[in-house]
Short mmCIF file of C-alpha atoms in Angstrom, two decimals:
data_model
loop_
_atom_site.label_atom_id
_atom_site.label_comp_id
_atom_site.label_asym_id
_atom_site.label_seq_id
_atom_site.Cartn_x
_atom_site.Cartn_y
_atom_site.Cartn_z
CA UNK Z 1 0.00 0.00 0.00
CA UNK Z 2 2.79 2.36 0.70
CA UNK Z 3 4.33 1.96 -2.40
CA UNK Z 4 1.29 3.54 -4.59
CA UNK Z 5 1.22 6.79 -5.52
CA UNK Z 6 -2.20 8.49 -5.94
CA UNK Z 7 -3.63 12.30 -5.37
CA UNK Z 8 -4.62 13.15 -2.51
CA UNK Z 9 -7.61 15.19 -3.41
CA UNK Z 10 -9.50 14.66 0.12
CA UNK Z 11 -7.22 16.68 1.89
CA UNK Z 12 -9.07 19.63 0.84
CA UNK Z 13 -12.05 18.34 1.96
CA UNK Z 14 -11.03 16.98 5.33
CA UNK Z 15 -12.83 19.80 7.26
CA UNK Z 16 -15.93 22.49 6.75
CA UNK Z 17 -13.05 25.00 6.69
CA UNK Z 18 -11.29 24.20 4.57
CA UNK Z 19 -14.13 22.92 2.38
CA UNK Z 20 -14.76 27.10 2.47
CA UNK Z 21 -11.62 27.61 1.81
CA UNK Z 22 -11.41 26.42 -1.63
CA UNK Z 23 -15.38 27.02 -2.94
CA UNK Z 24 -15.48 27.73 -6.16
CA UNK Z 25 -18.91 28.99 -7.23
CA UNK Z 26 -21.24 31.09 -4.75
CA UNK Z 27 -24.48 31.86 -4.74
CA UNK Z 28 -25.72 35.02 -3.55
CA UNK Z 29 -29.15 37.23 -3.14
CA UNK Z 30 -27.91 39.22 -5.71
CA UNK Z 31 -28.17 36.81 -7.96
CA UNK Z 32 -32.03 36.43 -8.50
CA UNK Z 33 -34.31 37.99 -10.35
CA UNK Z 34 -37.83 37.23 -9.08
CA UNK Z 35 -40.96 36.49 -12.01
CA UNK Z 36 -44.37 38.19 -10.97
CA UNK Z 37 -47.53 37.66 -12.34
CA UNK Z 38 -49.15 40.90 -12.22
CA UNK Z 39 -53.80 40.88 -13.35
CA UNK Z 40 -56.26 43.56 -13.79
CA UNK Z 41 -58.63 43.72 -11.03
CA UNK Z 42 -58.09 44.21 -7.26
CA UNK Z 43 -57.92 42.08 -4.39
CA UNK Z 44 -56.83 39.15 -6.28
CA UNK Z 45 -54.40 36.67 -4.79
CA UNK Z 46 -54.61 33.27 -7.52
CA UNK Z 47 -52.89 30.59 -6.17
CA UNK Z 48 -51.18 28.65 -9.68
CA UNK Z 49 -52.05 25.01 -9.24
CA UNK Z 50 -49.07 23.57 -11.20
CA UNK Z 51 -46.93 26.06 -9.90
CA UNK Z 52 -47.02 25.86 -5.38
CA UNK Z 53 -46.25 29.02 -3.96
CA UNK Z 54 -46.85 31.27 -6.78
CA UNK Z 55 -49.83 33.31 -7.52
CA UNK Z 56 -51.43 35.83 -9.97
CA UNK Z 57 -51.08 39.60 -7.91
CA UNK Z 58 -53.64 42.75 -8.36
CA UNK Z 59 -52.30 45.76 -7.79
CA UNK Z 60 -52.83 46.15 -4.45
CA UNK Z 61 -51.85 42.46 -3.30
CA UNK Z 62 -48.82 43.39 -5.71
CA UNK Z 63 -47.69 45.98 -3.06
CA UNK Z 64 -47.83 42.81 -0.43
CA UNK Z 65 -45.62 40.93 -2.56
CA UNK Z 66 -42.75 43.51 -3.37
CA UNK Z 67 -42.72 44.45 -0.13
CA UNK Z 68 -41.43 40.76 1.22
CA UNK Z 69 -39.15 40.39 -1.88
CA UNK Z 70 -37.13 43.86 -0.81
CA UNK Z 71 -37.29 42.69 2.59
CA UNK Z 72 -35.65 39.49 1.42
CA UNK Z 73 -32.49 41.68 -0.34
CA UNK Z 74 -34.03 40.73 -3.82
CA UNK Z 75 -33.01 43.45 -5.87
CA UNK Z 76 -34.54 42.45 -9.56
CA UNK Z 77 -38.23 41.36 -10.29
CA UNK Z 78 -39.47 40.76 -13.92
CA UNK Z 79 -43.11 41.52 -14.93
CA UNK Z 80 -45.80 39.69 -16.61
CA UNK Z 81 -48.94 40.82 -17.12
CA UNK Z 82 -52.83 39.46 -17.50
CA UNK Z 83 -54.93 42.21 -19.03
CA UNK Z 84 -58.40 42.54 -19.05
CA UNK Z 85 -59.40 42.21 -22.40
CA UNK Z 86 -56.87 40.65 -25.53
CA UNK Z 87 -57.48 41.63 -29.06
CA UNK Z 88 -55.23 40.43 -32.52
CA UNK Z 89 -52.54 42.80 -32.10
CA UNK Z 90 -51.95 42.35 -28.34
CA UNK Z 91 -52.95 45.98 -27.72
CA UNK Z 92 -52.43 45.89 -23.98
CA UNK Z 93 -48.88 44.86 -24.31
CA UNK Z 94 -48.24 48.83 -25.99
CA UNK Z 95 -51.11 51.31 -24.16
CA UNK Z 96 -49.50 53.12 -21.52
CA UNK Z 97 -52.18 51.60 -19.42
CA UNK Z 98 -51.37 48.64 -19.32
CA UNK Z 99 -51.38 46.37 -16.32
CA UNK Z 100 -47.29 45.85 -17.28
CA UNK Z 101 -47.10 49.53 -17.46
CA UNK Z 102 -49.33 50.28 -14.17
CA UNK Z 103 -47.32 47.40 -12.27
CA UNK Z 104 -43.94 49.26 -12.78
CA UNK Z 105 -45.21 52.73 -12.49
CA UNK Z 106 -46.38 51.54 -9.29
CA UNK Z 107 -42.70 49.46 -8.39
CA UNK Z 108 -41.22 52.07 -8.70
CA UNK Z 109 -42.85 54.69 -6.79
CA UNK Z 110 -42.48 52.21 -3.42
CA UNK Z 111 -39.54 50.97 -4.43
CA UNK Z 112 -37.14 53.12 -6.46
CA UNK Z 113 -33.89 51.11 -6.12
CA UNK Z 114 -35.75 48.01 -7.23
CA UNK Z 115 -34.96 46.92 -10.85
CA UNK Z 116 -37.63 46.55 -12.24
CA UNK Z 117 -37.49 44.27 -15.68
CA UNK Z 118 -40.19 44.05 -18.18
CA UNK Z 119 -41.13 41.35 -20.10
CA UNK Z 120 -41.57 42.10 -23.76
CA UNK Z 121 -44.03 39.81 -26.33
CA UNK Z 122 -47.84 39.81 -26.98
CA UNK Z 123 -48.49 36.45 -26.64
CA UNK Z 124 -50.19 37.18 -23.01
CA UNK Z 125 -52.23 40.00 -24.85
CA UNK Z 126 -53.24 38.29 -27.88
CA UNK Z 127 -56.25 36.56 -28.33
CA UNK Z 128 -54.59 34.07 -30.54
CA UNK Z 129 -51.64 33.48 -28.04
CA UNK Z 130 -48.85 33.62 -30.32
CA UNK Z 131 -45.69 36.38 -29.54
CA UNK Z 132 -46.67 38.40 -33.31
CA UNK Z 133 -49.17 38.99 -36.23
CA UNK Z 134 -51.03 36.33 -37.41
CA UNK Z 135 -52.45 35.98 -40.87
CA UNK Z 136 -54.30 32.67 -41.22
CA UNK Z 137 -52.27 30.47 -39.51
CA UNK Z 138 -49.01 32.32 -40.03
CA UNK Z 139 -46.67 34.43 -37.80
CA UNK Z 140 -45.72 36.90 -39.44
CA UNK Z 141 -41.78 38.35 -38.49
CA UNK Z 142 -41.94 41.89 -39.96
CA UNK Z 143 -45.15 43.42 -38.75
CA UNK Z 144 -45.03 42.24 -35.29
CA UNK Z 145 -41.35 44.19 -34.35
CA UNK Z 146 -43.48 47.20 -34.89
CA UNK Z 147 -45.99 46.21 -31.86
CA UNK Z 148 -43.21 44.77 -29.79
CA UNK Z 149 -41.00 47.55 -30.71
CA UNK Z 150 -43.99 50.30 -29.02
CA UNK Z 151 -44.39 47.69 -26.02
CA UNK Z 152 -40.53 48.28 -25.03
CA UNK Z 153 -41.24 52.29 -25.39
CA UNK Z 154 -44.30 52.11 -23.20
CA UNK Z 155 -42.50 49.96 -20.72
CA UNK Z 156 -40.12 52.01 -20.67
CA UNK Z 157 -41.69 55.56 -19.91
CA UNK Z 158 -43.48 53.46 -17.45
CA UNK Z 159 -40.16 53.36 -15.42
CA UNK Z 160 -38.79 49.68 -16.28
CA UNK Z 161 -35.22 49.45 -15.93
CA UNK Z 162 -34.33 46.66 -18.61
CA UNK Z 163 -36.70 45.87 -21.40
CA UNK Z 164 -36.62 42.00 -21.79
CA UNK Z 165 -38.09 40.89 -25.59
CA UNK Z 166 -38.93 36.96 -25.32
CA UNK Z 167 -40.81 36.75 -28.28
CA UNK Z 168 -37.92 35.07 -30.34
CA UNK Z 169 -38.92 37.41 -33.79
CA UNK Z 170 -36.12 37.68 -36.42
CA UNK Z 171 -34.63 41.58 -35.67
CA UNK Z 172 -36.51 41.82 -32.36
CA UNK Z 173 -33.26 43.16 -30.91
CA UNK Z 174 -32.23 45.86 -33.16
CA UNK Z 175 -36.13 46.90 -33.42
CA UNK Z 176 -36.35 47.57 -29.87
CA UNK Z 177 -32.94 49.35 -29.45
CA UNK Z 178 -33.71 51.46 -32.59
CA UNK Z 179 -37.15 52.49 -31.11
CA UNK Z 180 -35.59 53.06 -27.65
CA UNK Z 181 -33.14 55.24 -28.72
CA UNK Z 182 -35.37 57.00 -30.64
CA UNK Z 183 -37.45 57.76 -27.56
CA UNK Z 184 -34.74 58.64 -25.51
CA UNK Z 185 -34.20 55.41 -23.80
CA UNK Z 186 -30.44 55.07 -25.06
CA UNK Z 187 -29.67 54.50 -21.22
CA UNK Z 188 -32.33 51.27 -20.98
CA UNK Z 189 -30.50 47.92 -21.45
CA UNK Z 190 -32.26 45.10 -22.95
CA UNK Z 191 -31.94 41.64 -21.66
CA UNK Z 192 -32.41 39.53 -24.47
CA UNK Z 193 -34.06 35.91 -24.94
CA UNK Z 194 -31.47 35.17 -26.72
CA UNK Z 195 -31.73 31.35 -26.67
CA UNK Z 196 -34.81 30.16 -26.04
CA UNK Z 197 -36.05 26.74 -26.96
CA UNK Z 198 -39.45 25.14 -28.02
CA UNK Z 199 -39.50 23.41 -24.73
CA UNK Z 200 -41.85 21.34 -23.23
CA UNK Z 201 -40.85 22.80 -19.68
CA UNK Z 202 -43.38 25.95 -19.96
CA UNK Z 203 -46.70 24.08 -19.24
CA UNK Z 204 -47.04 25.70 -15.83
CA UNK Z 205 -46.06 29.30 -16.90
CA UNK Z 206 -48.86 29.12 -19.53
CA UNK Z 207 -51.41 28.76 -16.76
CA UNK Z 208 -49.74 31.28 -15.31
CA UNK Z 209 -49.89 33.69 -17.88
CA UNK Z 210 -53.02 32.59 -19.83
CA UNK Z 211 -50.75 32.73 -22.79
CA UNK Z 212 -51.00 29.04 -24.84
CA UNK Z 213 -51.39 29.46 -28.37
CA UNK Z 214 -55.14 29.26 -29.67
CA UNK Z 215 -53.68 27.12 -32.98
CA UNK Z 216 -50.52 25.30 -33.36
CA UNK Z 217 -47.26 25.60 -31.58
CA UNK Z 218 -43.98 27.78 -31.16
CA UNK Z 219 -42.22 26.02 -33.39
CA UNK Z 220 -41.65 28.56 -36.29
CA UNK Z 221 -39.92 30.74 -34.07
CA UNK Z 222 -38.71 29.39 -30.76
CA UNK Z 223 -35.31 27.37 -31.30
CA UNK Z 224 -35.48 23.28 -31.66
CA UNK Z 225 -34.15 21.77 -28.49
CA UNK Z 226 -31.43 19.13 -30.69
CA UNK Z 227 -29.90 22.25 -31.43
CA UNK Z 228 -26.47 23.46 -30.08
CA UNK Z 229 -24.76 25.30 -32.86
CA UNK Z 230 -28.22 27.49 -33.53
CA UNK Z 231 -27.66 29.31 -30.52
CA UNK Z 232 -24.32 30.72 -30.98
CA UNK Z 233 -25.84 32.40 -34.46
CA UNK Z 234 -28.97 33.33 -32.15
CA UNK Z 235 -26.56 35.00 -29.56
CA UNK Z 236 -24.50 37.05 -31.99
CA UNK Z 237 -26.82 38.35 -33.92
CA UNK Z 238 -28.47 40.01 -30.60
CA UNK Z 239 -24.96 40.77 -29.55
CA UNK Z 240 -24.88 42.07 -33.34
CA UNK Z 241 -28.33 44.47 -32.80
CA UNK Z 242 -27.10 45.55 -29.59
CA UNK Z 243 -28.33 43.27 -26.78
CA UNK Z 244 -27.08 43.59 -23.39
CA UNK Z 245 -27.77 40.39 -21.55
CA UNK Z 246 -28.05 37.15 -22.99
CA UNK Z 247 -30.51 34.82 -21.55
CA UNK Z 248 -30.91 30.88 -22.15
CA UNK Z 249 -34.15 29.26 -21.40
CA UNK Z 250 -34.89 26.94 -20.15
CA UNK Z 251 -31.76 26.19 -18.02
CA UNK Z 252 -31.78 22.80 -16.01
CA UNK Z 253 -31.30 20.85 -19.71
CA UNK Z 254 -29.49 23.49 -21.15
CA UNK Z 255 -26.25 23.60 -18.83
CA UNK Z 256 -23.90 22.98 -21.87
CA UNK Z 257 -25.45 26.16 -23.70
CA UNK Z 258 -25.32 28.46 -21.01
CA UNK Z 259 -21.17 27.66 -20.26
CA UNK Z 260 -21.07 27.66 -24.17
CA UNK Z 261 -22.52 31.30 -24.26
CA UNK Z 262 -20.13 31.91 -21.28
CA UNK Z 263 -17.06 30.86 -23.09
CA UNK Z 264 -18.03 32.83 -25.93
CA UNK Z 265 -19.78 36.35 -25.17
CA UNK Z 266 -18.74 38.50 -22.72
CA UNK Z 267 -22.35 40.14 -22.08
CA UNK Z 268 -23.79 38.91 -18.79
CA UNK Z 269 -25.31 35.46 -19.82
CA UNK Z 270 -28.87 35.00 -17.50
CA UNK Z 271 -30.57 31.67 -16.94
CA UNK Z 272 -33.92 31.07 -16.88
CA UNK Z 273 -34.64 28.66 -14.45
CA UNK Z 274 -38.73 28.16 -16.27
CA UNK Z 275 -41.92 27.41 -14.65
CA UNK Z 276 -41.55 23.36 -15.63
CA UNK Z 277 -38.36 22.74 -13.45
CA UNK Z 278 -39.90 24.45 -10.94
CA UNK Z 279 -42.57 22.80 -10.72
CA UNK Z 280 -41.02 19.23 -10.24
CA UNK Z 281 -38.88 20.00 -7.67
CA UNK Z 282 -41.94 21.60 -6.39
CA UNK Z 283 -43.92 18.37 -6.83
CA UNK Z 284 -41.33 16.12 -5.39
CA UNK Z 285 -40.67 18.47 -2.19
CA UNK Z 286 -44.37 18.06 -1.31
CA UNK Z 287 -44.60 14.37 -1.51
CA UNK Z 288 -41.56 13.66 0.44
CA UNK Z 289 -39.23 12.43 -1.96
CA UNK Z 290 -36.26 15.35 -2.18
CA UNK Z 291 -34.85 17.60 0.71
CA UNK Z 292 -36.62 20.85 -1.06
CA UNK Z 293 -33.72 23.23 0.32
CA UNK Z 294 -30.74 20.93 -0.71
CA UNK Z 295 -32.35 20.41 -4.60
CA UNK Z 296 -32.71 23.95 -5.03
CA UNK Z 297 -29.96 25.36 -3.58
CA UNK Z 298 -27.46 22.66 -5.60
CA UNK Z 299 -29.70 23.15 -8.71
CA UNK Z 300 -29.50 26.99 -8.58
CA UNK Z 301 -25.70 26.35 -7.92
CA UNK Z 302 -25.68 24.02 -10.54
CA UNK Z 303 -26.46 27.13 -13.34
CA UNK Z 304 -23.90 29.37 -11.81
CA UNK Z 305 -21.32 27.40 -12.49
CA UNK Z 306 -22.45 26.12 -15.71
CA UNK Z 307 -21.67 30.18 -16.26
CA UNK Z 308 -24.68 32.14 -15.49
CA UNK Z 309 -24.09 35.53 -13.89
CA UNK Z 310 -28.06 35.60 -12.80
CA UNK Z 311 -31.17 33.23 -12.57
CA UNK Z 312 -34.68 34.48 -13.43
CA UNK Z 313 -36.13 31.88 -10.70
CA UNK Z 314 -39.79 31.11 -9.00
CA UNK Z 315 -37.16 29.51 -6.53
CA UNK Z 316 -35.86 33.30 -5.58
CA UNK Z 317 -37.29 33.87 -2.06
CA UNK Z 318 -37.22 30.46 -0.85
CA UNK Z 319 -33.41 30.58 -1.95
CA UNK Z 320 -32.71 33.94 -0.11
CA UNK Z 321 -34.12 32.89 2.64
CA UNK Z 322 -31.96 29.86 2.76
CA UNK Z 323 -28.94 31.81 2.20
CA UNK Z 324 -29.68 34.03 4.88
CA UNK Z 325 -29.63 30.91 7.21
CA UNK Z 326 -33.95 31.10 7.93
#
């Protein structure tokens, strides 16, 4: 036995000190930006069933809600709205009364240090559920970066501090930074969805949001999920049109694109930790089979050091809490 020689990679383990001691990959507070669901009407608290723990917010349960995430040290919460009434053009993604709009104008006035993050498509506000134009059962690129180019405008004279287009249109990016500038926005980033896949790992968020598509599927414009070498001509061309952030969603099966956007942009590269993963961990938590904490915490950990420099997560105040020691 004394004769082999071998590594003896346990002697950095060999207490909780020293364990410390050589961490690579933290996880802090600041990490986290928290997803709110945010629906005309008032005193309305909906609890989503697929999603435990999360719920649809009026305004004035909104308030309720910020309040404990800036208690928590959150410092990032991105918008979603549920209007009223949805038409074919997704008008209350654009009016300046929007619930988006009223959410953020409302944000910030409590909270002015808060960054406040507004999601950018129509699929929410249209009646046919898709992120554009329709015409018979296409979706049409062109005419829809008008719309979504006047929803970033409106968001942002409504206060929002980062304008973030999902909607996965060809040109989204340069649309929206053309019409921002325009406006006098030149000083509001935009956080792109800059990979985002056809995934089957939204199903909860679309209860959430009321946003499924009325006919078909995503397809045509979200990115298919065999493919790797897509997303680096996805990134750069939003690096190209002037993105900001680059975000990957969904995350937990995408760890090899997020470190490959890591290696090869040098934008802050956001995961999107989606409603699906979420919700399984969520699932398994409640019947007993996981340590809840320990998953999450690991998992969260998990897209840090696949290269993420923040996590859009439904996981966000459980995981503060946690890292405060509560």
């Amino acid at each position: 036995m004394t004769n082999l020689q071998f590594k003896r990679h346990r002697r950095l383990r060999h207490t909780a000190a020293l364990r410390s001691m050589v961490k690579e990959t933290y996880l802090h507070v600041e990490d986290f930006i928290y997803p709110i669901f945010v629906a005309e009407g008032e005193g309305i608290k909906n609890p989503i069933n697929s999603m435990p723990g999360v719920y649809q917010f009026s305004l004035d349960t909104f308030e309720q809600e910020l309040k404990e995430v800036v208690d928590l040290g959150i410092q990032a919460v991105i918008l979603f709205g549920l209007p009223a009434e949805k038409d074919a053009e997704g008008t209350g993604a654009f009016h300046d009364h929007g619930i988006v709009q009223k959410a953020t104008r409302r944000a910030k006035e409590l909270y002015p240090d808060l960054l406040v993050v507004a999601d950018t498509c129509l699929c929410e506000y249209t009646d046919h559920g898709h992120c554009g134009v329709v015409e018979g059962e296409q979706i049409l690129n062109d005419p829809s970066l008008d719309l979504l180019a006047r929803t970033a405008v409106s968001q942002a004279k409504a206060g929002a501090d980062i304008i973030a287009p999902s909607n996965m249109m060809d040109g989204f990016v340069v649309a929206i930074r053309e019409a921002l500038d325009a406006a006098g926005f030149q000083h509001i980033p935009i956080m792109s969805y800059a990979v985002k896949y056809a995934s089957s790992y939204y199903g909860p968020f679309r209860e959430a949001a009321d946003g499924a598509p009325q006919f078909g599927d995503r397809k045509t414009y979200q990115m298919d999920p065999s493919n790797r070498q897509e997303a680096f001509r996805e990134a750069q061309s939003d690096v190209d049109e002037g993105a900001d952030f680059l975000i990957v969603k969904p995350a937990l099966s995408y760890l090899d694109i997020i470190r490959d956007m890591k290696n090869t942009h040098t934008l802050p590269i956001v995961a999107y930790n989606v409603s699906g993963e979420y919700a399984m961990v969520k699932a398994a938590a409640l019947n007993g089979w996981v340590d809840e904490k320990a998953v999450v915490l690991e998992t969260l950990l998990g897209m840090k050091r696949a290269g993420s420099d923040l996590i859009i997560t439904y996981h966000a105040k459980d995981a503060a809490r946690w890292l405060k020691g509560e």
